[in-house]
XYZ file of C-alpha atoms in Angstrom:
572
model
C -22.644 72.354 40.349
C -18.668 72.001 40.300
C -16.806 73.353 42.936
C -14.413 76.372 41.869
C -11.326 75.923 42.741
C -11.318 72.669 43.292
C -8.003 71.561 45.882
C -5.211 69.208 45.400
C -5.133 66.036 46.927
C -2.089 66.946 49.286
C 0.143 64.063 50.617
C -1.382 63.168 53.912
C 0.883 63.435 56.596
C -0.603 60.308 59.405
C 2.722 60.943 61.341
C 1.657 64.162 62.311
C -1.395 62.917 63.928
C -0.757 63.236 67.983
C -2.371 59.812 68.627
C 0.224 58.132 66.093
C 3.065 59.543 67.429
C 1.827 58.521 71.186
C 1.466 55.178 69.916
C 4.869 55.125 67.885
C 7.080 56.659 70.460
C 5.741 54.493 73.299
C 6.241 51.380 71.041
C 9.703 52.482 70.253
C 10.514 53.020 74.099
C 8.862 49.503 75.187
C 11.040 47.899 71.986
C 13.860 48.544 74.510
C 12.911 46.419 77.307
C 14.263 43.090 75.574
C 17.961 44.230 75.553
C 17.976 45.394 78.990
C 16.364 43.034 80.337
C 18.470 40.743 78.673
C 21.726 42.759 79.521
C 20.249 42.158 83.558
C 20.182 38.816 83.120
C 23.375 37.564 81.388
C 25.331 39.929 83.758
C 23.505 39.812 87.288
C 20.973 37.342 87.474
C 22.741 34.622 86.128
C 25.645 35.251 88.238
C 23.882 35.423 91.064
C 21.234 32.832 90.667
C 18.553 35.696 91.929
C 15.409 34.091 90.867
C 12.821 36.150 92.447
C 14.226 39.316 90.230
C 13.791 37.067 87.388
C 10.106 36.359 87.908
C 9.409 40.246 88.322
C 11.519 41.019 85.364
C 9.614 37.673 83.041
C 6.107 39.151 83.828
C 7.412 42.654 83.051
C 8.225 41.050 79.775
C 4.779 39.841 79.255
C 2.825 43.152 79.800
C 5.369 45.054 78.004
C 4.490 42.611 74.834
C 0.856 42.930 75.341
C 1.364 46.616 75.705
C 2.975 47.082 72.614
C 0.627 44.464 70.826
C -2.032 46.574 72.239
C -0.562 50.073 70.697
C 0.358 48.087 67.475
C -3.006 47.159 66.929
C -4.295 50.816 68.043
C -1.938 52.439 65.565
C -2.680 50.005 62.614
C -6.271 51.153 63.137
C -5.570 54.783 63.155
C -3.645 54.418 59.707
C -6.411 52.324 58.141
C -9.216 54.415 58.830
C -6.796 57.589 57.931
C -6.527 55.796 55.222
C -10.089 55.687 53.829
C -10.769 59.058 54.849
C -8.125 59.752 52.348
C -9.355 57.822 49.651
C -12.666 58.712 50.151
C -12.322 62.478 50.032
C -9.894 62.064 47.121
C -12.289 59.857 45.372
C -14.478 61.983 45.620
C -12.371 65.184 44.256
C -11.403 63.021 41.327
C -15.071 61.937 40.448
C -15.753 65.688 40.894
C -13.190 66.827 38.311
C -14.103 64.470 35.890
C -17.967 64.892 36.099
C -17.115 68.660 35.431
C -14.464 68.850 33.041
C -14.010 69.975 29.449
C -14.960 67.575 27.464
C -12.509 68.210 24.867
C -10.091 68.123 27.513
C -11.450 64.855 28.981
C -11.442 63.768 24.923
C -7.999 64.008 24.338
C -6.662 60.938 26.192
C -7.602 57.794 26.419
C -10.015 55.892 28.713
C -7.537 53.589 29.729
C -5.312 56.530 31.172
C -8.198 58.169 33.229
C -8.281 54.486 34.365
C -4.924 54.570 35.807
C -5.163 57.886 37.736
C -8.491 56.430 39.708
C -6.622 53.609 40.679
C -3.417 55.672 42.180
C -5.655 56.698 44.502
C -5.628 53.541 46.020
C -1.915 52.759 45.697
C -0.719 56.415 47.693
C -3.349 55.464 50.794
C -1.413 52.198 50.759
C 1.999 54.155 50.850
C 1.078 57.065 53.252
C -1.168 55.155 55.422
C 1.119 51.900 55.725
C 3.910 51.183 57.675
C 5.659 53.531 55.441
C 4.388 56.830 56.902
C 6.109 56.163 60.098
C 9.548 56.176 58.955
C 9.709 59.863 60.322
C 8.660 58.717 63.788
C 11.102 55.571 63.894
C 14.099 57.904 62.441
C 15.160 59.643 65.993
C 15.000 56.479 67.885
C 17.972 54.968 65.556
C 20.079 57.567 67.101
C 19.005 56.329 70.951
C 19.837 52.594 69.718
C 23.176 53.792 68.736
C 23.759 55.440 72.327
C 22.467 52.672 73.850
C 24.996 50.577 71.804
C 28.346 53.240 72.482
C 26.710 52.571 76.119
C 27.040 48.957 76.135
C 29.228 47.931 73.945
C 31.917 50.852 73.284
C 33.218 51.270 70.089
C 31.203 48.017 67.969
C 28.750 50.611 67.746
C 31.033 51.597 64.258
C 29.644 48.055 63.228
C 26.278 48.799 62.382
C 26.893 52.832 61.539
C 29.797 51.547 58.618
C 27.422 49.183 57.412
C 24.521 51.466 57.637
C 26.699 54.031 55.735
C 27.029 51.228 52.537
C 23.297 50.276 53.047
C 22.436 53.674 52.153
C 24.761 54.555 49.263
C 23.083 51.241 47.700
C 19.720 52.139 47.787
C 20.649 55.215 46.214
C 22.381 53.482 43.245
C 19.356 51.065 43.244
C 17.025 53.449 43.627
C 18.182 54.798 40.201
C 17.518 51.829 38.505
C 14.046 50.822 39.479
C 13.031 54.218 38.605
C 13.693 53.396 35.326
C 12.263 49.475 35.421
C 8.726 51.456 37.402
C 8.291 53.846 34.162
C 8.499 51.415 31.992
C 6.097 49.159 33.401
C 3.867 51.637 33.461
C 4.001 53.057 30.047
C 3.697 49.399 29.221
C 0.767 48.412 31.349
C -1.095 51.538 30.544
C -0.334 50.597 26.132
C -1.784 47.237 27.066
C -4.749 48.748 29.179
C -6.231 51.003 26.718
C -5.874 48.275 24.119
C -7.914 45.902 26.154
C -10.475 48.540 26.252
C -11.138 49.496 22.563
C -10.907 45.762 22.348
C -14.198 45.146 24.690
C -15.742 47.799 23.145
C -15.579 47.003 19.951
C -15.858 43.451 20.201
C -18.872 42.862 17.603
C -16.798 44.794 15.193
C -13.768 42.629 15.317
C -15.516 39.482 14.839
C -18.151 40.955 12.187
C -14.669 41.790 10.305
C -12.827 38.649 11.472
C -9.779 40.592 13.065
C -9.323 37.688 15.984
C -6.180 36.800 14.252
C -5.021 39.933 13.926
C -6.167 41.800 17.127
C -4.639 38.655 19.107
C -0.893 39.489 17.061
C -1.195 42.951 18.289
C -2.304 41.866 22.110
C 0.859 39.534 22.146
C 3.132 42.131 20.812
C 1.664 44.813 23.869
C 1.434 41.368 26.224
C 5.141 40.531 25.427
C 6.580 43.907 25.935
C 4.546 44.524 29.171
C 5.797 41.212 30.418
C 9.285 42.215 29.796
C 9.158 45.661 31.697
C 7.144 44.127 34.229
C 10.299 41.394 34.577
C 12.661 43.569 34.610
C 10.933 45.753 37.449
C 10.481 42.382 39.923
C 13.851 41.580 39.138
C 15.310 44.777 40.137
C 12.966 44.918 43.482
C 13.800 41.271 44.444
C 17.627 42.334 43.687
C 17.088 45.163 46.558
C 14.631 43.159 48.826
C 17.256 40.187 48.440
C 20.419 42.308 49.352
C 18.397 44.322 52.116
C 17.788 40.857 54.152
C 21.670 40.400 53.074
C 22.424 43.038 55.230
C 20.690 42.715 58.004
C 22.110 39.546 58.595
C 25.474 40.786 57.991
C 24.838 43.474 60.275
C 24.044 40.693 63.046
C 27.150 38.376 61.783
C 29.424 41.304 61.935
C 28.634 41.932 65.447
C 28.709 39.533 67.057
C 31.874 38.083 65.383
C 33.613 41.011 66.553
C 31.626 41.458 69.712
C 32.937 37.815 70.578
C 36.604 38.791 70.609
C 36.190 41.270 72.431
C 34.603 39.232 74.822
C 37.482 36.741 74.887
C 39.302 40.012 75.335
C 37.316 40.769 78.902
C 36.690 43.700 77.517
C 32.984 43.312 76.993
C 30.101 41.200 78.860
C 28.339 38.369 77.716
C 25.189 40.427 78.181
C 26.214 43.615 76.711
C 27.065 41.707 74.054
C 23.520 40.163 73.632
C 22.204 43.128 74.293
C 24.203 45.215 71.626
C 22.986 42.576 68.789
C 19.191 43.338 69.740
C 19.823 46.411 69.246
C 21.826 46.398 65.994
C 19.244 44.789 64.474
C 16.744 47.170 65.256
C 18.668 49.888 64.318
C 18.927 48.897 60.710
C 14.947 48.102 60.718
C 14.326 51.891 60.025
C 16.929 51.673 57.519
C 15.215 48.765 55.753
C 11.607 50.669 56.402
C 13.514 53.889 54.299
C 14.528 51.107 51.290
C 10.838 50.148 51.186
C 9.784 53.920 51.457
C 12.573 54.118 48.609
C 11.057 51.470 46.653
C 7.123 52.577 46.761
C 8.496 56.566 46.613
C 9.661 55.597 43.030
C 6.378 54.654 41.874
C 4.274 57.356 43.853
C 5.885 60.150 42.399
C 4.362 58.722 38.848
C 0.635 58.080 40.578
C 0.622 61.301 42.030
C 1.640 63.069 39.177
C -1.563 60.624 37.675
C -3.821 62.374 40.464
C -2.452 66.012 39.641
C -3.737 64.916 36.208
C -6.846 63.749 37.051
C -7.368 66.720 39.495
C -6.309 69.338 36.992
C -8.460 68.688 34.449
C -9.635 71.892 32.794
C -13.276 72.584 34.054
C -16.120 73.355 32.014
C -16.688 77.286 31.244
C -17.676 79.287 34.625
C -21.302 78.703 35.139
C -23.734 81.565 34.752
C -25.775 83.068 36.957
C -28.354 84.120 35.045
C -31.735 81.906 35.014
C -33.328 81.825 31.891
C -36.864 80.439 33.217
C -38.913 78.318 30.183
C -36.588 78.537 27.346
C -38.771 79.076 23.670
C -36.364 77.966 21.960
C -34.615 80.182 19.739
C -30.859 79.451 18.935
C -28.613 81.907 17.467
C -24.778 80.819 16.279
C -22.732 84.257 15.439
C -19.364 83.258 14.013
C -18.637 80.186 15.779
C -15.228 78.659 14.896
C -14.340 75.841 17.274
C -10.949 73.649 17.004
C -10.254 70.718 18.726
C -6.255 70.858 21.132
C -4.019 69.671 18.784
C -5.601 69.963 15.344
C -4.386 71.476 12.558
C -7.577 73.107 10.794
C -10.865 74.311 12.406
C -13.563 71.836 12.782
C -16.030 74.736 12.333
C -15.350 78.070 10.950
C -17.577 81.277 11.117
C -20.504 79.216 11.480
C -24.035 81.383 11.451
C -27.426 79.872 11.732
C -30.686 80.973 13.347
C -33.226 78.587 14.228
C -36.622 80.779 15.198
C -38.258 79.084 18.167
C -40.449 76.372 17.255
C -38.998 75.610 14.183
C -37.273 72.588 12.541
C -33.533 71.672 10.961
C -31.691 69.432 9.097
C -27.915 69.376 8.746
C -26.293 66.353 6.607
C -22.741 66.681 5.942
C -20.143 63.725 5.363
C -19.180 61.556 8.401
C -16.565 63.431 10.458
C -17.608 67.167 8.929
C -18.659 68.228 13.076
C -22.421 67.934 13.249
C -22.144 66.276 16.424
C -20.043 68.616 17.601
C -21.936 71.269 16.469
C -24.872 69.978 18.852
C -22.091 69.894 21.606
C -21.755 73.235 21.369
C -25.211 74.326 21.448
C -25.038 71.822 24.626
C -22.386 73.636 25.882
C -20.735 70.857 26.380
C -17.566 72.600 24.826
C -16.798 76.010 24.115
C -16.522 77.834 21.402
C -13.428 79.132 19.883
C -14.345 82.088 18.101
C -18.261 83.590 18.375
C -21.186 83.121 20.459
C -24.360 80.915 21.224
C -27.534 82.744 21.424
C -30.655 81.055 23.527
C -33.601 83.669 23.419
C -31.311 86.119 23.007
C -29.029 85.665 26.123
C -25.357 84.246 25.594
C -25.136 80.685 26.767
C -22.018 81.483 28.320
C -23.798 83.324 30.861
C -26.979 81.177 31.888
C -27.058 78.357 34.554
C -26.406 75.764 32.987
C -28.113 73.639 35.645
C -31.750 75.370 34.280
C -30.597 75.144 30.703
C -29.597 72.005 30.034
C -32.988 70.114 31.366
C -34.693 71.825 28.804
C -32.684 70.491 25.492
C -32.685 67.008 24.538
C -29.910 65.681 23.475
C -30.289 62.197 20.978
C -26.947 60.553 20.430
C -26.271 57.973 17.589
C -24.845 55.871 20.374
C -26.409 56.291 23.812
C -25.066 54.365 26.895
C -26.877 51.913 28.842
C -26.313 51.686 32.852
C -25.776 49.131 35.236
C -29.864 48.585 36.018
C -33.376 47.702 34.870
C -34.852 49.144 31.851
C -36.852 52.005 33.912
C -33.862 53.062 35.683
C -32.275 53.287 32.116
C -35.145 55.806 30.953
C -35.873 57.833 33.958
C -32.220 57.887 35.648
C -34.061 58.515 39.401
C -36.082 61.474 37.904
C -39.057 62.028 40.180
C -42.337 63.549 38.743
C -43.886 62.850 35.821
C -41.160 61.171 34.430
C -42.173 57.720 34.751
C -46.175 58.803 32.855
C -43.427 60.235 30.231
C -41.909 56.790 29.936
C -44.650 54.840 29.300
C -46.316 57.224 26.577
C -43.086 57.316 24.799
C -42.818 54.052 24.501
C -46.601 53.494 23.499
C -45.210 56.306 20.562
C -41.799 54.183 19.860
C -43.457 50.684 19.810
C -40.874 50.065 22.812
C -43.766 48.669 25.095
C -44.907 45.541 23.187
C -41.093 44.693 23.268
C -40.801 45.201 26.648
C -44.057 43.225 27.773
C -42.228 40.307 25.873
C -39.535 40.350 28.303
C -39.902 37.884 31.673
C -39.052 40.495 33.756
C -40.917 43.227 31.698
C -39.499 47.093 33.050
C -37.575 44.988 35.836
C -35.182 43.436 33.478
C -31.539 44.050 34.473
C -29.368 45.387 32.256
C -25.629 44.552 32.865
C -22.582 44.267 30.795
C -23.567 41.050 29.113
C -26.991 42.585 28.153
C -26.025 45.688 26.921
C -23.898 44.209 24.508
C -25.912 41.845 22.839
C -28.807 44.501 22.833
C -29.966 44.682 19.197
C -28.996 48.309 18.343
C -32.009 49.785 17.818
C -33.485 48.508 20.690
C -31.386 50.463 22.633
C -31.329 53.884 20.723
C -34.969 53.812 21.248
C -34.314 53.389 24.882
C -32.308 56.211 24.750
C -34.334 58.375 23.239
C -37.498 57.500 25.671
C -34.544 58.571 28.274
C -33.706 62.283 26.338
C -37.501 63.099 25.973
C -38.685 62.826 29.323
C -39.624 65.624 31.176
C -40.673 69.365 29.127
C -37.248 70.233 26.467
C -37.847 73.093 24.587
C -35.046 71.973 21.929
C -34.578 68.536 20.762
C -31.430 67.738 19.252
C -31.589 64.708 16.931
C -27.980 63.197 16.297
C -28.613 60.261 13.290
C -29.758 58.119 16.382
C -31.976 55.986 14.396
C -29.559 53.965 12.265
C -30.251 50.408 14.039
C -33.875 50.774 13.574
C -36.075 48.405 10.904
C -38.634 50.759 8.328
C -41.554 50.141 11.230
C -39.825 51.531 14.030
C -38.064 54.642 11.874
C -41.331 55.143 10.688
C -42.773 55.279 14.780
C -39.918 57.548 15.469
C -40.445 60.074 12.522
C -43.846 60.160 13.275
C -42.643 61.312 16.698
C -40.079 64.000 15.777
C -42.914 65.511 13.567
C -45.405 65.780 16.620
C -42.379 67.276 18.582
C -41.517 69.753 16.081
C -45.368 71.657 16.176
C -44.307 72.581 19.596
C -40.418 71.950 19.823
C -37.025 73.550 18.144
C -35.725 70.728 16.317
C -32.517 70.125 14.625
C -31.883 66.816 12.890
C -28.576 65.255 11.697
C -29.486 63.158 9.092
C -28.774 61.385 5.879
C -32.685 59.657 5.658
C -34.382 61.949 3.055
C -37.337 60.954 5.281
C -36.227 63.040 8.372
C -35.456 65.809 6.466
C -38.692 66.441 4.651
C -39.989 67.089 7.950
C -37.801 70.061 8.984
C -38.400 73.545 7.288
C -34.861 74.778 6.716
C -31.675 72.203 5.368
C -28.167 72.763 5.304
C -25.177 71.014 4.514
C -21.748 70.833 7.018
C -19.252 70.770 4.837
C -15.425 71.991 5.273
C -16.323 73.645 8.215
C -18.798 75.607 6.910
C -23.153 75.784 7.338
C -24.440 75.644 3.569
C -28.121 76.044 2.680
C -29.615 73.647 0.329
C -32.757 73.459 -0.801
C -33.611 70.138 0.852
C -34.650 66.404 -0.501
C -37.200 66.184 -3.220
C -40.886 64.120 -2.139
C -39.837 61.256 -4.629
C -37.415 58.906 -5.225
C -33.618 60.729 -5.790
C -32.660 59.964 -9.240
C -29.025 59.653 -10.989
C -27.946 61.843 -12.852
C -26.378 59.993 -14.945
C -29.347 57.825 -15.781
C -31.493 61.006 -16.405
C -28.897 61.986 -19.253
C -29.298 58.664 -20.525
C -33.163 58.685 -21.297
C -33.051 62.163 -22.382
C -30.288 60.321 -25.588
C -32.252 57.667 -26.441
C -35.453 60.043 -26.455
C -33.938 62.643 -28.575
C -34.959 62.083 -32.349
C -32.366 60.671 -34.572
């Protein structure tokens, strides 16, 4: 069932954590043991050649470095496992909305973008669970390494704020910039993405057609394009990682050039002097943290806009509560109209139909006229526009569609196969009966002779290389073994037997004729020979449900043959 209300993945603040900021703020505080300690021993130790305060101040060194080793390490393992509780739970949330979305939502964009906004997930743990997230802590300590600097070394302390000051107002110009080169790469990348994907899929198609050439122009034009955004985006970066190290040496240079005069001068010690260029340089280390934090910001304000996305996607109608117990059957469509976002005309308009329980269908219609949609809707996988759906009488609308849906079979044309053996394929982890269902259906469907041939029988694997060079009605058949297990009270038959040879149609018509003695059955279908076995026929057409009058029991003839003989047997 899908959660209602389902919340938004909110940006995960690890600094907030007390156990970071214990671990940060004594790191920060033991960071400052080098320059005094250093400032102790340029101007007192040296001097005075007072060894034994050396030793004590050396092996207060060394524990102060394995302290702050130790809190490193105990931070870095707070963040990572922050970190996957983050992705986890947002995983999760994102396989939740898209499990129970719209499906004409889901429809409208392409796989390759629903793609991308899984795989932001992992690129904003990275940013708020990296060194990243504890800019916020390191910030107020830049302000206590300038003190310490006005302490020691007077007014050099301008040094590093001046070039600070520039630092900033360049990473804002910057900043500009690789916003730009970041959506562009990804506009690019995400072109080139869904590309790849309709090529995979329809791989057999391409080469049955000979497109290679011509598939391979269009991949180099996306390829080239991509490659030229994704240029331009490491040359910006490198520009801004390159000038960032710039600075930080200049920082150094800068200081102690001017720190040295002022030595000459007597006006500064050779330790405060030491001590002031430690500390200059880790002043402007939050400052280059805030240009990465910059940098990765640019591109997380596009993935989480991608997670809002994913996380927003319109849910499926509110569930019902109403349990409709064993379904007979009976299907009612008052007035449906249905358009899909974005269309111009109606797919379906003021469709009507009743199908008593226990009775049979067939709906042809030209190739794009909505008969699969029309068993969508009866699925409730989308909703309706305009009307209602009738099941027994109740609105669909307002059963559970948890009871419902167990009891209609649904038959694609083109069924997927999953990652798994053939019996996982047809029972999906279904407990009961399911796997006696399995095995009779395919005695009906001729599927277990074919299977016996295999080495590994049932326990063949299907994977990605399987699946596609499955013969095509190999697989529908598996599919439909998969639909009809368990106790539907409405099949739905969607022209799923186009890969099969005159045997096997004829296995699988003899099937849908035993189902339909004790089954509603509706049948998209061109074959003449599926739709002599249904009672009532109509015609999609236009958007509208026309009767006909149904195939004739022998073989269709032309009319314009018929006109023909009836000339040349007309008397001269």
């Amino acid at each position: 069932m899908p959660r209602q209300g389902r919340p938004h993945a909110r940006t995960p603040a690890a600094w907030r954590r007390s156990d970071v900021l214990t671990a940060s703020l004594a790191s920060n505080l033991l960071a400052l043991a080098l320059p005094l300690v250093t400032l102790q021993v340029y101007d007192r130790i040296i001097p005075n050649a007072s060894f034994p305060t050396l030793a004590v101040l050396v092996s207060a060194l060394v524990v102060v470095a394995l302290g702050d080793a130790l809190l490193s390490h105990a931070r870095a393992a707070i963040l990572a496992h922050r970190g996957a509780h983050y992705e986890y739970h947002s995983g999760m949330q994102a396989m939740d909305a898209v499990l129970h979305a719209d499906l004409a939502a889901f429809d409208s964009d392409a796989r390759g973008a629903w793609l991308e906004r899984f795989q932001a997930i992992e690129g904003l743990r990275d940013f708020h669970h990296g060194g990243s997230a504890l800019l916020v802590v390191e910030l107020p300590f830049v302000f206590l390494f300038l003190a310490l600097i006005w302490q020691f070394a007077g007014t050099l302390v301008l040094v590093p704020l001046v070039m600070i000051a520039v630092f900033l107002l360049f990473s804002y110009i910057a900043g500009r910039a690789l916003r730009r080169a970041i959506g562009t790469k990804a506009d690019h990348h995400e072109r080139r993405l869904n590309f790849i994907i309709e090529c995979l899929r329809g791989i057999h198609t391409v080469k049955a057609l000979a497109l290679e050439a011509q598939m391979q122009r269009r991949y180099e034009r996306l390829q080239r394009s991509s490659a030229v955004a994704v240029h331009e985006f490491v040359w910006v970066n490198a520009l801004i990682q390159g000038l960032a190290t710039t600075f930080s040496q200049a920082v150094m240079v800068a200081f102690v050039a001017i720190g040295s005069l002022n030595v000459i001068e007597g006006s500064l010690t050779i330790g405060a002097l030491a001590a002031g260029t430690m500390l200059a340089g880790r002043v402007l280390q939050p400052a280059l943290r805030a240009l990465a934090f910059w940098t990765q910001r640019e591109g997380m304000a596009d993935r989480e806009q991608k997670l809002r996305e994913l996380l927003n996607l319109p849910p499926e109608a509110a569930d019902g509560r109403h349990d409709p117990g064993r379904l007979q059957g009976r299907i009612d469509l008052e007035g449906v109209s249905f358009r899909y976002p974005g269309a111009a005309t109606p797919l379906l308009s003021g469709i009507d139909l009743t199908v008593e329980a226990g009775s049979s269908v067939s709906i042809s219609g030209p190739n794009g006229a909505g008969k699969s949609t029309l068993l969508n809707l009866i699925m409730g996988f989308v909703v309706p526009d305009e009307g209602r759906i009738l099941l027994d009488g109740a609105d669909i609308a307002q059963l559970d569609r948890a009871r419902v849906r167990p009891q209609i079979a649904l038959i694609p044309q083109e069924g997927v196969l999953f990652t798994g053996d053939m019996l996982e394929n047809m029972t999906l982890g279904r407990s009961g009966n399911a796997l006696d269902d399995a095995m009779r259906l395919c005695s009906e469907l001729g599927l277990d002779a074919t299977l016996r041939s295999l080495p590994s029988g049932l326990d063949t694997t299907i994977n990605g290389d399987v699946a596609h060079s499955m013969a095509q009605g190999f697989a529908q058949r598996l599919v439909t073994v998969r639909a009809l297990i368990g106790t539907p009270s409405i099949v739905l038959f969607d022209d799923a037997n186009t890969g099969l040879d005159d045997d096997n149609d004829r296995r699988l018509r003899d099937l849908l004729v035993a189902l339909s003695r004790r089954h509603t059955l509706i049948v998209i279908s061109h074959r003449p020979s599926l739709q002599r076995i249904c009672q009532q026929h109509y015609e999609l057409r236009d958007g509208h449900l026309l009767p006909q009058t149904g195939p004739q029991s022998g073989p269709r003839q032309d009319p314009s043959r018929l006109r023909l003989l009836r000339n040349l047997a007309a008397p001269a």
